[in-house]
XYZ file of C-alpha atoms in Angstrom:
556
model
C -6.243 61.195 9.442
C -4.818 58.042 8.335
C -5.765 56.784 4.721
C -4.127 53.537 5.188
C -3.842 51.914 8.436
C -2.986 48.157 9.657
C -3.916 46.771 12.825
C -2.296 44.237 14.782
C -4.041 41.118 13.248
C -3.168 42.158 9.604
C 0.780 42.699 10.503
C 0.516 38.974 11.793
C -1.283 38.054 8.365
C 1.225 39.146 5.938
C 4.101 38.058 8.431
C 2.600 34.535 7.516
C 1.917 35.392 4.218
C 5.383 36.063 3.447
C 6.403 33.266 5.161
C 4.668 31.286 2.890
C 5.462 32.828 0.020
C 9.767 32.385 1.258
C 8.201 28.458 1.873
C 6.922 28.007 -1.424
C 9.500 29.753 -3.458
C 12.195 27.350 -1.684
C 9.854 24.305 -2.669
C 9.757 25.631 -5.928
C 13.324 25.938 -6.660
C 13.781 22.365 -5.091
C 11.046 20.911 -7.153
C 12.270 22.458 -10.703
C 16.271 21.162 -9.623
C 15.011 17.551 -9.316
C 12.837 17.619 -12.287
C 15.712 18.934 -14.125
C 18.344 16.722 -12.983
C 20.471 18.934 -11.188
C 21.333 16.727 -8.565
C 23.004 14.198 -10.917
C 26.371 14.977 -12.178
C 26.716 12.828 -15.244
C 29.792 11.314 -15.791
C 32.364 11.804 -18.254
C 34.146 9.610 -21.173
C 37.179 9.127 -19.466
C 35.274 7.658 -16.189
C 36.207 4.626 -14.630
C 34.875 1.567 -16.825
C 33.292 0.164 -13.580
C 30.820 2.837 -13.707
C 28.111 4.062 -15.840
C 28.830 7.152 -18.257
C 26.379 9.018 -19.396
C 28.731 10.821 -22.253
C 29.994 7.567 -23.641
C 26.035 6.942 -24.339
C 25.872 10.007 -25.647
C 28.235 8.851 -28.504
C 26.186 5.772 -29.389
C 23.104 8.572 -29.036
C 24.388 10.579 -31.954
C 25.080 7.860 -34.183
C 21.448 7.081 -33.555
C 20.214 10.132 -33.943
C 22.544 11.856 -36.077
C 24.470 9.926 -38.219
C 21.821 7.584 -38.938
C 19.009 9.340 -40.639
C 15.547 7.881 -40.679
C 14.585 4.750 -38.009
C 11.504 4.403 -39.665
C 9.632 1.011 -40.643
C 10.530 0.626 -44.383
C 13.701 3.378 -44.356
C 17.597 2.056 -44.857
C 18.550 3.618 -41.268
C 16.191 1.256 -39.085
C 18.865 -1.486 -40.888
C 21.706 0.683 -40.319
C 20.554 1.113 -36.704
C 20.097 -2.697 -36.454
C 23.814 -2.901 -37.870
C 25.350 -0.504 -35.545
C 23.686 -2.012 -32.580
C 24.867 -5.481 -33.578
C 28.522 -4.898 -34.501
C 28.873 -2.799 -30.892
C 27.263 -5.959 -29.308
C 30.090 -8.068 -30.905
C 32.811 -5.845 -29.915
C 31.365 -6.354 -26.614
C 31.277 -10.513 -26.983
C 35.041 -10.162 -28.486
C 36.170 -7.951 -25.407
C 34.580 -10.423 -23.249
C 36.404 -13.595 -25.443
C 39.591 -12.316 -24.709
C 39.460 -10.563 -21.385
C 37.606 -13.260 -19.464
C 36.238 -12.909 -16.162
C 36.824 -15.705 -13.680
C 35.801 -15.716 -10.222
C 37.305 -18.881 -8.514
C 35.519 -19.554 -5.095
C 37.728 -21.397 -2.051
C 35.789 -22.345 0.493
C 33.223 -18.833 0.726
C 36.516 -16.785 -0.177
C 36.073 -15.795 -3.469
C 38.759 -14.371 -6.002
C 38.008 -12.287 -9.421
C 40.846 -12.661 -11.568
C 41.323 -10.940 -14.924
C 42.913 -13.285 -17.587
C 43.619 -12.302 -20.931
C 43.486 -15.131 -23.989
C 42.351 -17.804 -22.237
C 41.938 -21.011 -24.318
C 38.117 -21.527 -23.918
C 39.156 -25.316 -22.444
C 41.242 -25.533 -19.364
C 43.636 -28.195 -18.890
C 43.872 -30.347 -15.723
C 46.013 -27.180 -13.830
C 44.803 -23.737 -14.307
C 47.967 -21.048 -15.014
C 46.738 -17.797 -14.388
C 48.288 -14.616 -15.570
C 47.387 -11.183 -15.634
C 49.163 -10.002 -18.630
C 50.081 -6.296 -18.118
C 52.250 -3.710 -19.704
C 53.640 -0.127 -19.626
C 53.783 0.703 -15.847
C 51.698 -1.964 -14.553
C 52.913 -4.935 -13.018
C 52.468 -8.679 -13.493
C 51.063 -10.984 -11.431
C 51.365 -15.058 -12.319
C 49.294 -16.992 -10.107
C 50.051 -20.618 -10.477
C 47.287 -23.169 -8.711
C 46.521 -27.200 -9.218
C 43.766 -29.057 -10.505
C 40.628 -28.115 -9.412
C 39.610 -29.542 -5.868
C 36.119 -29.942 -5.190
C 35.837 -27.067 -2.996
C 36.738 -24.515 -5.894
C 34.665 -24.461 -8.925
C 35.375 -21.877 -11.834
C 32.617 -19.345 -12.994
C 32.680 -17.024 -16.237
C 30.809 -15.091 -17.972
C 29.559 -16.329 -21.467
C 27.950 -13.307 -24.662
C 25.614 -14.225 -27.238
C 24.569 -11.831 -29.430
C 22.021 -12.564 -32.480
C 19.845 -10.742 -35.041
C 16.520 -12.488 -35.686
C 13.286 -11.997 -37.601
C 10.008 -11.602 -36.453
C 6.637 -12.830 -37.964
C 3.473 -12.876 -36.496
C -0.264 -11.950 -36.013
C -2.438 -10.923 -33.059
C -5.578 -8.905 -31.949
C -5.158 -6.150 -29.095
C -7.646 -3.329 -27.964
C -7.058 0.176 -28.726
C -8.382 3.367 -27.244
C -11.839 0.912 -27.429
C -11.176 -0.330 -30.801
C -10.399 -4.134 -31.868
C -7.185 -4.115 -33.886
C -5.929 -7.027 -36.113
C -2.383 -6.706 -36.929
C -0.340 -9.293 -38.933
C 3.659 -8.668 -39.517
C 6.449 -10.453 -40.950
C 10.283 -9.775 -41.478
C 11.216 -7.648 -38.451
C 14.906 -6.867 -36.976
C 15.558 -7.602 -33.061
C 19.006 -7.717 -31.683
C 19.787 -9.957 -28.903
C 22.286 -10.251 -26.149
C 22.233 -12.892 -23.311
C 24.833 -12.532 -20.990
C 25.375 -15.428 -18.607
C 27.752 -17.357 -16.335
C 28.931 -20.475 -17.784
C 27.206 -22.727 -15.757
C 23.981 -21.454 -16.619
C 21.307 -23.376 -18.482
C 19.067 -22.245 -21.194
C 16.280 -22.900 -19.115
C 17.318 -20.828 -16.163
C 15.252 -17.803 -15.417
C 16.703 -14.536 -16.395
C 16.201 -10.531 -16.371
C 14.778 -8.975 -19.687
C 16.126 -5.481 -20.643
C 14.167 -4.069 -23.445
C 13.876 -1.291 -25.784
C 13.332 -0.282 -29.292
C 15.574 1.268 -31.614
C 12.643 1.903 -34.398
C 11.537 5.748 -33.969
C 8.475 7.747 -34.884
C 8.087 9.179 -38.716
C 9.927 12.483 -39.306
C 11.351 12.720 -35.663
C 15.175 11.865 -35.300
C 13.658 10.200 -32.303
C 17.071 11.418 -29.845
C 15.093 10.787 -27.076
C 12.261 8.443 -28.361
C 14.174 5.925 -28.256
C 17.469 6.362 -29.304
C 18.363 7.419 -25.454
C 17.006 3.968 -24.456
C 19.275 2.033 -26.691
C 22.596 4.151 -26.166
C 21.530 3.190 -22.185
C 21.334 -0.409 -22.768
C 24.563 -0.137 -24.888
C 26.423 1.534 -21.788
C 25.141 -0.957 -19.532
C 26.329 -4.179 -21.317
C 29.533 -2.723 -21.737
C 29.239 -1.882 -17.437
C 28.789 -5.512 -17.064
C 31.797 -6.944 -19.109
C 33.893 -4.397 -17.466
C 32.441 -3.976 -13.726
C 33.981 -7.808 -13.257
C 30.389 -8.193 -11.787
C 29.255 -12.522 -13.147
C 25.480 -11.995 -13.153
C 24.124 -15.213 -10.956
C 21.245 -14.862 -13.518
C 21.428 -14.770 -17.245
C 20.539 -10.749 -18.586
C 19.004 -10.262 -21.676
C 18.970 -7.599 -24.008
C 16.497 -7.202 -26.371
C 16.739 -4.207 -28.660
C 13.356 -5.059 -31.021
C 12.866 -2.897 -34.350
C 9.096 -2.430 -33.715
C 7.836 -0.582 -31.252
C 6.071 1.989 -32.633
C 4.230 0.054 -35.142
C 2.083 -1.291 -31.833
C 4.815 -3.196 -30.120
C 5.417 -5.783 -32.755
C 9.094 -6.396 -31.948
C 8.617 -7.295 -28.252
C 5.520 -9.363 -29.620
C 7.493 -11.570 -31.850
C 10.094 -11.816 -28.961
C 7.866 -13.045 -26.452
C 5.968 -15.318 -28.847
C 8.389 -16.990 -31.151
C 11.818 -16.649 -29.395
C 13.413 -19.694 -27.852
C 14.236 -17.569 -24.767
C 10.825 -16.225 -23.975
C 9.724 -19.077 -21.484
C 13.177 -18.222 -19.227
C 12.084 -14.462 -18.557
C 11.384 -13.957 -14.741
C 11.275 -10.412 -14.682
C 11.459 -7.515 -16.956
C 12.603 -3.607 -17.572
C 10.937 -1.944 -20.292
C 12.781 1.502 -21.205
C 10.876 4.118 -23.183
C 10.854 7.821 -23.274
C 8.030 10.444 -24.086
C 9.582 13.358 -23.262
C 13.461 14.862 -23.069
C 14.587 13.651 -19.899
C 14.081 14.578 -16.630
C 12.979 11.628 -13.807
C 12.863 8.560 -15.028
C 9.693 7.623 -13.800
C 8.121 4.120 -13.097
C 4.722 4.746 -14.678
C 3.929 0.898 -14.546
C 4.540 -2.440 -12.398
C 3.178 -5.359 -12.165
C 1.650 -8.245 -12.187
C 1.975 -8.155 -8.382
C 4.380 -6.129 -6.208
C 7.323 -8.253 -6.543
C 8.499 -6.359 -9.446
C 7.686 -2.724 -7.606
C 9.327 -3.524 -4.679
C 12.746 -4.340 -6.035
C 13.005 -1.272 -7.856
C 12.437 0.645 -4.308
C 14.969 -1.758 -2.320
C 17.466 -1.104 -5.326
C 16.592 1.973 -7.265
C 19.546 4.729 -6.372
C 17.293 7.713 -7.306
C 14.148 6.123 -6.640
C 11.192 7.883 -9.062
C 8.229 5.823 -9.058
C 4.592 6.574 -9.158
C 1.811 3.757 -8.688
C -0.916 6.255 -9.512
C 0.028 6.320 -12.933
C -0.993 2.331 -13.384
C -4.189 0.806 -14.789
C -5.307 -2.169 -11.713
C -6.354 -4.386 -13.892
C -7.356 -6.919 -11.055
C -10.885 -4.677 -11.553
C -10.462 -4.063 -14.910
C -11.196 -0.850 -14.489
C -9.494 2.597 -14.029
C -9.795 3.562 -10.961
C -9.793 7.286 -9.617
C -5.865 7.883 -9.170
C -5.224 5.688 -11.971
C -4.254 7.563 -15.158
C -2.099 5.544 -17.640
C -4.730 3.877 -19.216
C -6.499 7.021 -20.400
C -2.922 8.027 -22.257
C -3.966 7.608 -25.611
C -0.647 5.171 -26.266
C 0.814 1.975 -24.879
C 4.562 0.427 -24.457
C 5.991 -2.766 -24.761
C 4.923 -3.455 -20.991
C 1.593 -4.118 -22.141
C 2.827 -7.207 -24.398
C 5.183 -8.417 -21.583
C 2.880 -8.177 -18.287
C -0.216 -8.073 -19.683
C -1.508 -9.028 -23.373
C 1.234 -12.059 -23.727
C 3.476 -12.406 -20.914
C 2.508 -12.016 -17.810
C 5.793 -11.639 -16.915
C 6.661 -9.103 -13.431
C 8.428 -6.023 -14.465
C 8.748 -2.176 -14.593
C 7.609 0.830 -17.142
C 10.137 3.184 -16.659
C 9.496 6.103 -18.772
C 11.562 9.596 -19.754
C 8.149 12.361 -19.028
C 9.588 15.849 -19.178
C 9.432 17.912 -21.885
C 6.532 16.106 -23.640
C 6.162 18.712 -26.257
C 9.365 17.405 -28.112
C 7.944 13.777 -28.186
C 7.400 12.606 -31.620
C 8.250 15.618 -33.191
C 11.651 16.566 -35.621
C 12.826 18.735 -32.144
C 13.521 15.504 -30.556
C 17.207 15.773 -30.845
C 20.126 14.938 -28.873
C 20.451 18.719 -27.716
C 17.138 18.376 -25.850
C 17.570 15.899 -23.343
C 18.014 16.913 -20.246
C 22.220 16.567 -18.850
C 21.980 13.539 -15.829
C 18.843 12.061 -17.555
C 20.773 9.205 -18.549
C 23.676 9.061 -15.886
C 21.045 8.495 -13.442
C 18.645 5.861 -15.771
C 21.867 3.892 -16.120
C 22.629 3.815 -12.197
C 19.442 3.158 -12.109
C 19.241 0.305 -14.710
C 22.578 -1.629 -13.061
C 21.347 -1.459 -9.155
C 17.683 -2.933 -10.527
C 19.290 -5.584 -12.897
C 21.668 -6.981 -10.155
C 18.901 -6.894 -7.957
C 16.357 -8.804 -10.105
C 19.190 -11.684 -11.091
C 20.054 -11.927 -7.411
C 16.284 -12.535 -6.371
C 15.370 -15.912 -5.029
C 11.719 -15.008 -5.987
C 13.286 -14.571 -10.224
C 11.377 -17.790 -11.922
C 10.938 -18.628 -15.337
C 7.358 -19.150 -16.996
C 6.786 -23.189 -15.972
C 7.997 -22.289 -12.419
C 5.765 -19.334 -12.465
C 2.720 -21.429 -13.665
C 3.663 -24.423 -10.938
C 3.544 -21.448 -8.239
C 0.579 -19.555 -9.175
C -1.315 -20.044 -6.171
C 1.583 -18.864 -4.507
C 2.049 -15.655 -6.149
C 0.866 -12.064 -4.886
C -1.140 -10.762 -7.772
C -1.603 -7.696 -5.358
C -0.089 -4.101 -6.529
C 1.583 -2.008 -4.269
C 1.029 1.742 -3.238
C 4.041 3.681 -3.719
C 5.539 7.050 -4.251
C 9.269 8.583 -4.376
C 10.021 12.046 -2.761
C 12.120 14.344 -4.489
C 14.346 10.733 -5.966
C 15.493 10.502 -2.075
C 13.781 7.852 -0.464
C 10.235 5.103 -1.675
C 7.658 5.288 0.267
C 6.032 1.875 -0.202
C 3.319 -0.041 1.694
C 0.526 -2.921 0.480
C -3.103 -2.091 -0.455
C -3.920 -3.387 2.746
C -1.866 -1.151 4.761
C -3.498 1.333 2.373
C -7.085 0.280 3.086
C -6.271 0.918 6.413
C -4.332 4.441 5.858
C -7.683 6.065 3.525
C -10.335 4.552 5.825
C -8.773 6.530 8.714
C -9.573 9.961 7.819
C -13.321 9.093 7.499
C -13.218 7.233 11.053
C -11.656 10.378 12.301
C -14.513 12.280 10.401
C -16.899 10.967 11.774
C -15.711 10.667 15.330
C -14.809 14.094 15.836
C -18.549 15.224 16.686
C -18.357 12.729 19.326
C -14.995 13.215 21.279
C -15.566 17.123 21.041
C -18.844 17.386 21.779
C -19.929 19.012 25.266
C -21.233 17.014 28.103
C -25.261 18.657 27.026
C -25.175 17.927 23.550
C -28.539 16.345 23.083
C -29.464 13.559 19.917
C -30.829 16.588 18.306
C -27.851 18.595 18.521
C -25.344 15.798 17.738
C -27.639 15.131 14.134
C -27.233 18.836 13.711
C -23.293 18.763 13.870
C -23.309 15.592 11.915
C -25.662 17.376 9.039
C -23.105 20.195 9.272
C -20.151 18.510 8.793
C -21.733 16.947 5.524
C -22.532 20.015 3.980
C -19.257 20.668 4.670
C -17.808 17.776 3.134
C -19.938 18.615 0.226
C -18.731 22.260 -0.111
C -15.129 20.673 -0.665
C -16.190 18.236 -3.088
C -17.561 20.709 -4.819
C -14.680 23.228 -4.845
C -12.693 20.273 -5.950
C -14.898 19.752 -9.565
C -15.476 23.340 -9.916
C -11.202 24.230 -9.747
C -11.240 21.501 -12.680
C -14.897 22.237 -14.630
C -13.881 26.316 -14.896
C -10.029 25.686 -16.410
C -11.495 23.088 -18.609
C -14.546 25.685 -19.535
C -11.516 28.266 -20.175
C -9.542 26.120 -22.486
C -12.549 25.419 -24.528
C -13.423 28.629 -25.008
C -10.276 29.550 -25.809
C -9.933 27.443 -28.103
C -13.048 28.153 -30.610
C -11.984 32.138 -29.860
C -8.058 31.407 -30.710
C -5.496 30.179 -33.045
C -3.064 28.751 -31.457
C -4.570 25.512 -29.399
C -1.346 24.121 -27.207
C 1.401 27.145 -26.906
C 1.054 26.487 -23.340
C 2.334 23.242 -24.018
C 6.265 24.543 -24.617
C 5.729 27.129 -22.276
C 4.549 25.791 -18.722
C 4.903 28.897 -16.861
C 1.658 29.861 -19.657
C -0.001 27.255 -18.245
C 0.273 28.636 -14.326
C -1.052 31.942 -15.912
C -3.690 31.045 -17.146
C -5.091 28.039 -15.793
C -4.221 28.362 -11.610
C -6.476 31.491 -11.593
C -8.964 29.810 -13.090
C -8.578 26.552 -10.772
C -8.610 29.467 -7.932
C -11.962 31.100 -8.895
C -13.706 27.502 -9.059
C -12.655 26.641 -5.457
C -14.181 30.002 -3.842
C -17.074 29.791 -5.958
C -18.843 27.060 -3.816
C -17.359 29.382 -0.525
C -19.424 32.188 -1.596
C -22.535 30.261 -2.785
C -22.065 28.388 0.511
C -23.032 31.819 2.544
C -26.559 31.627 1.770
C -26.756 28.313 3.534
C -26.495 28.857 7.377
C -25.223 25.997 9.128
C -27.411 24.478 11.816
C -25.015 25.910 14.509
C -24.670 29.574 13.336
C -28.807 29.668 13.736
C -28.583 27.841 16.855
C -25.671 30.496 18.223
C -27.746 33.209 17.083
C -30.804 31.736 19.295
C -28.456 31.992 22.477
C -27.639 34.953 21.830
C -30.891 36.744 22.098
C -32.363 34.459 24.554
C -29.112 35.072 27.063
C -30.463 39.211 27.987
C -34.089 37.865 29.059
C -32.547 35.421 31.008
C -30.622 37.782 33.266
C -33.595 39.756 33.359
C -35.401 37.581 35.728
């Protein structure tokens, strides 16, 4: 006698369940090698200066982070920081001095010559020569005066510290705060083509060099500043003349509620010229460098996925403040924190731009273990990438205006958001609200036409009710499932907690978090299942009523 025996039908289930469970584990190991960056190879310090390096960042990282102890409002190293990021942006301006860039156009045929000590004024003939030693060759390029059809373009580095003062009210986590400042450090760098104006409408880099109390803040933001430090020194050496000027901003108070970017975007003589903006922040070690935020409109959101070269976006992480209200995929705004976005699109600005955020590894954020050996390797090689493709995307924009051209144009703007969504950093998927109207309304149209294109030819009113009602309950069975998988791990952690010590160890460990919460999640979605079996569905009683009236009708 057999004790354990399968029949055909179970062979076939475990043939799919170990199908699944090959599926899964594959999806798995793809997921954790894009969260952890392994398809980036970050690039080395002796890589070509026309692209981005994520190990020369690194060094200005561990000055940051290392050598300079203490960003902190009130500390000597927030100065020092403001000091180190200044003197590199001079090096940069004195590079730039003396190794102009000149791109001389001839009728659509355009030349980029490198010339090194140029007198800042030409004279009436232009001699060109590329001065160049060791086993390099020369090149002397002798050309007249200047005919109309040529015109001469270069690009032109200021770099200033200023100081901040202000006052302003903001909301809080529901709570009116009045905050009044004076005597904070920004940095400043505008790079720009000669020929630009002050008034001309430009792309705002931004991030803060200021870090949390007690944390060496590696991540948080040093890894935000050592990006924007790479990337300058990418555009003085890539040759590329940015049709639009690019400012940096590095402000000194961010953590103090975003008090640097607010005396930017209040006080500073460039603040009217910003036509779009990238915030960079961090609150975790690395991984995808996620656009949390966008807006106002989708201008700003689409760029990113035309230009992005590992595209990771997420709209459901935004607050639509058309409603002014949070709706149900919507989860930023119940993040008890904000970022400088808020003072640039939102609270003061208004100005179109991205939130692009550092997420993994949250449990190091604001903490002393947020140090330079935590961040994840091809974090920053593939921010930076990022950062370039989006900047020369945003200054090459027809649609870039500055603030008076924005207000003249107002009715003309979309103040509509976008739906979109990256997968695995390959490809956007990106479509209007409209389109997505459209997309969610579907499923219930096909809901509720399903009774009716399936139903047989003698399905009477009655019966047709019947399937409807049925098909409701079950509807309501899945909405159920769906509150009880996130009621009982919610029930769990509470209990846990007033029977436990430690509240968040799960927090360092994920795979502590699978174990004990997905079982939990599990056991909430069959509860309603096996409730659900004392409620017969109209149709099994109406089966069961053929059934025994079938015999008595063969027996006449």
């Amino acid at each position: 006698m057999a004790i354990f025996s399968l029949n055909h039908g179970d062979i076939s289930a475990f043939k799919l369940l170990f199908s699944l469970a090959i599926m899964y584990g594959l999806m798995s190991m793809l997921s954790y090698s894009v969260l952890h960056m392994k398809f980036v190879k970050p690039l080395g310090i002796d890589a070509p200066l026309d692209k981005f390096s994520e190990a020369r960042a690194m060094k200005h990282l561990r000055v940051l982070s290392e050598d300079i102890v203490g960003r902190h409002e009130g500390r000597p190293g927030l100065k020092q920081a403001a000091d180190y990021i200044k003197g590199q942006l001079e090096f940069l301006k004195d590079r730039a001095n003396s190794n102009f860039r000149l791109s001389i156009y001839n009728g659509g045929e355009a030349l980029v010559l490198e010339l090194l000590s140029l007198p800042h004024e030409l004279p009436h003939y232009c001699r060109t020569t590329n001065v160049v030693t060791g086993m390099m060759r020369s090149l002397v390029l002798l050309t007249l005066a200047a005919r109309p059809s040529k015109r001469i373009v270069q690009n032109g580095i200021e770099v200033e510290e200023s100081m901040v003062n202000g006052s302003f009210n903001m909301m809080f986590l529901g709570h009116s705060i009045s905050l009044a400042y004076r005597a904070h450090t920004n940095v400043l760098m505008r790079i720009s083509s000669v020929n630009s104006t002050e008034t001309d409408a430009s792309v705002l880099i931004n991030a803060h060099f200021d870090s949390a109390l007690n944390s060496p803040g590696a991540s948080d933001c040093g890894s935000c500043v050592a990006s924007m430090l790479e990337l300058g020194r990418l555009i003085v050496d890539s040759g590329w003349i940015p049709p639009r000027p690019i400012i940096f901003l590095f402000n000194g108070a961010e953590e103090l509620f975003m008090l640097g970017s607010h005396g930017f975007i209040t006080t500073h003589r460039w603040r009217d010229t910003i036509g779009a903006f990238v915030n960079i922040e961090a609150s975790g070690s690395g991984g995808p460098d996620l656009v949390c935020q966008s807006g106002p409109g989708s201008w700003a959101s689409l760029v990113y996925a035309q230009s992005a070269v590992y595209p990771m976006a997420q709209s459901s992480a935004q607050v639509d403040e058309s409603f002014a209200l949070l709706s149900a995929a919507d989860i930023f705004g119940i993040i008890p924190g904000d970022t400088d976005y808020r003072i640039l699109a939102q609270d003061h600005g208004s100005i179109p731009g991205l939130d692009v955020i550092f997420l993994l590894g949250g449990y190091f954020y604001h903490t002393s273990s947020d140090t330079v050996e935590r961040l994840v390797p091809g974090s920053i090689q593939a921010r930076g990438d990022n950062l370039f493709s989006v900047a020369k995307a945003f200054a090459s924009s027809s649609l870039l205006r500055n603030a008076s051209e924005r207000q003249y144009l107002e009715f003309a703007t979309d103040h509509e958001r976008a739906i979109f969504f990256d997968y695995m950093t390959w490809f956007m998927v990106y479509y209007s609200k409209r389109v997505a109207a459209v997309l969610h309304i579907l499923p219930a149209v096909i809901f509720l036409a399903v009774p009716i294109i399936l139903r047989p030819r003698n399905f009477g009113l009655l019966s047709y009710c019947k399937t409807y009602f049925d098909f409701l309950k079950g509807l309501l069975q899945h909405i159920i499932a769906i509150l009880m998988a996130i009621i009982v791990p919610v029930a769990f952690a509470v209990v846990r907690l007033l029977l436990s010590g430690p509240a968040m160890n799960w927090f360092a460990n994920p795979y502590l978090a699978f174990m004990m919460y997905v079982p939990c999640s599990i056991v909430g979605l069959l509860i309603p299942r096996y409730v659900w079996k004392w409620f017969h569905l109209n149709q099994d009683i109406s089966v069961q009523k053929m059934s025994r009236e079938v015999p008595i009708l063969f027996n006449y």
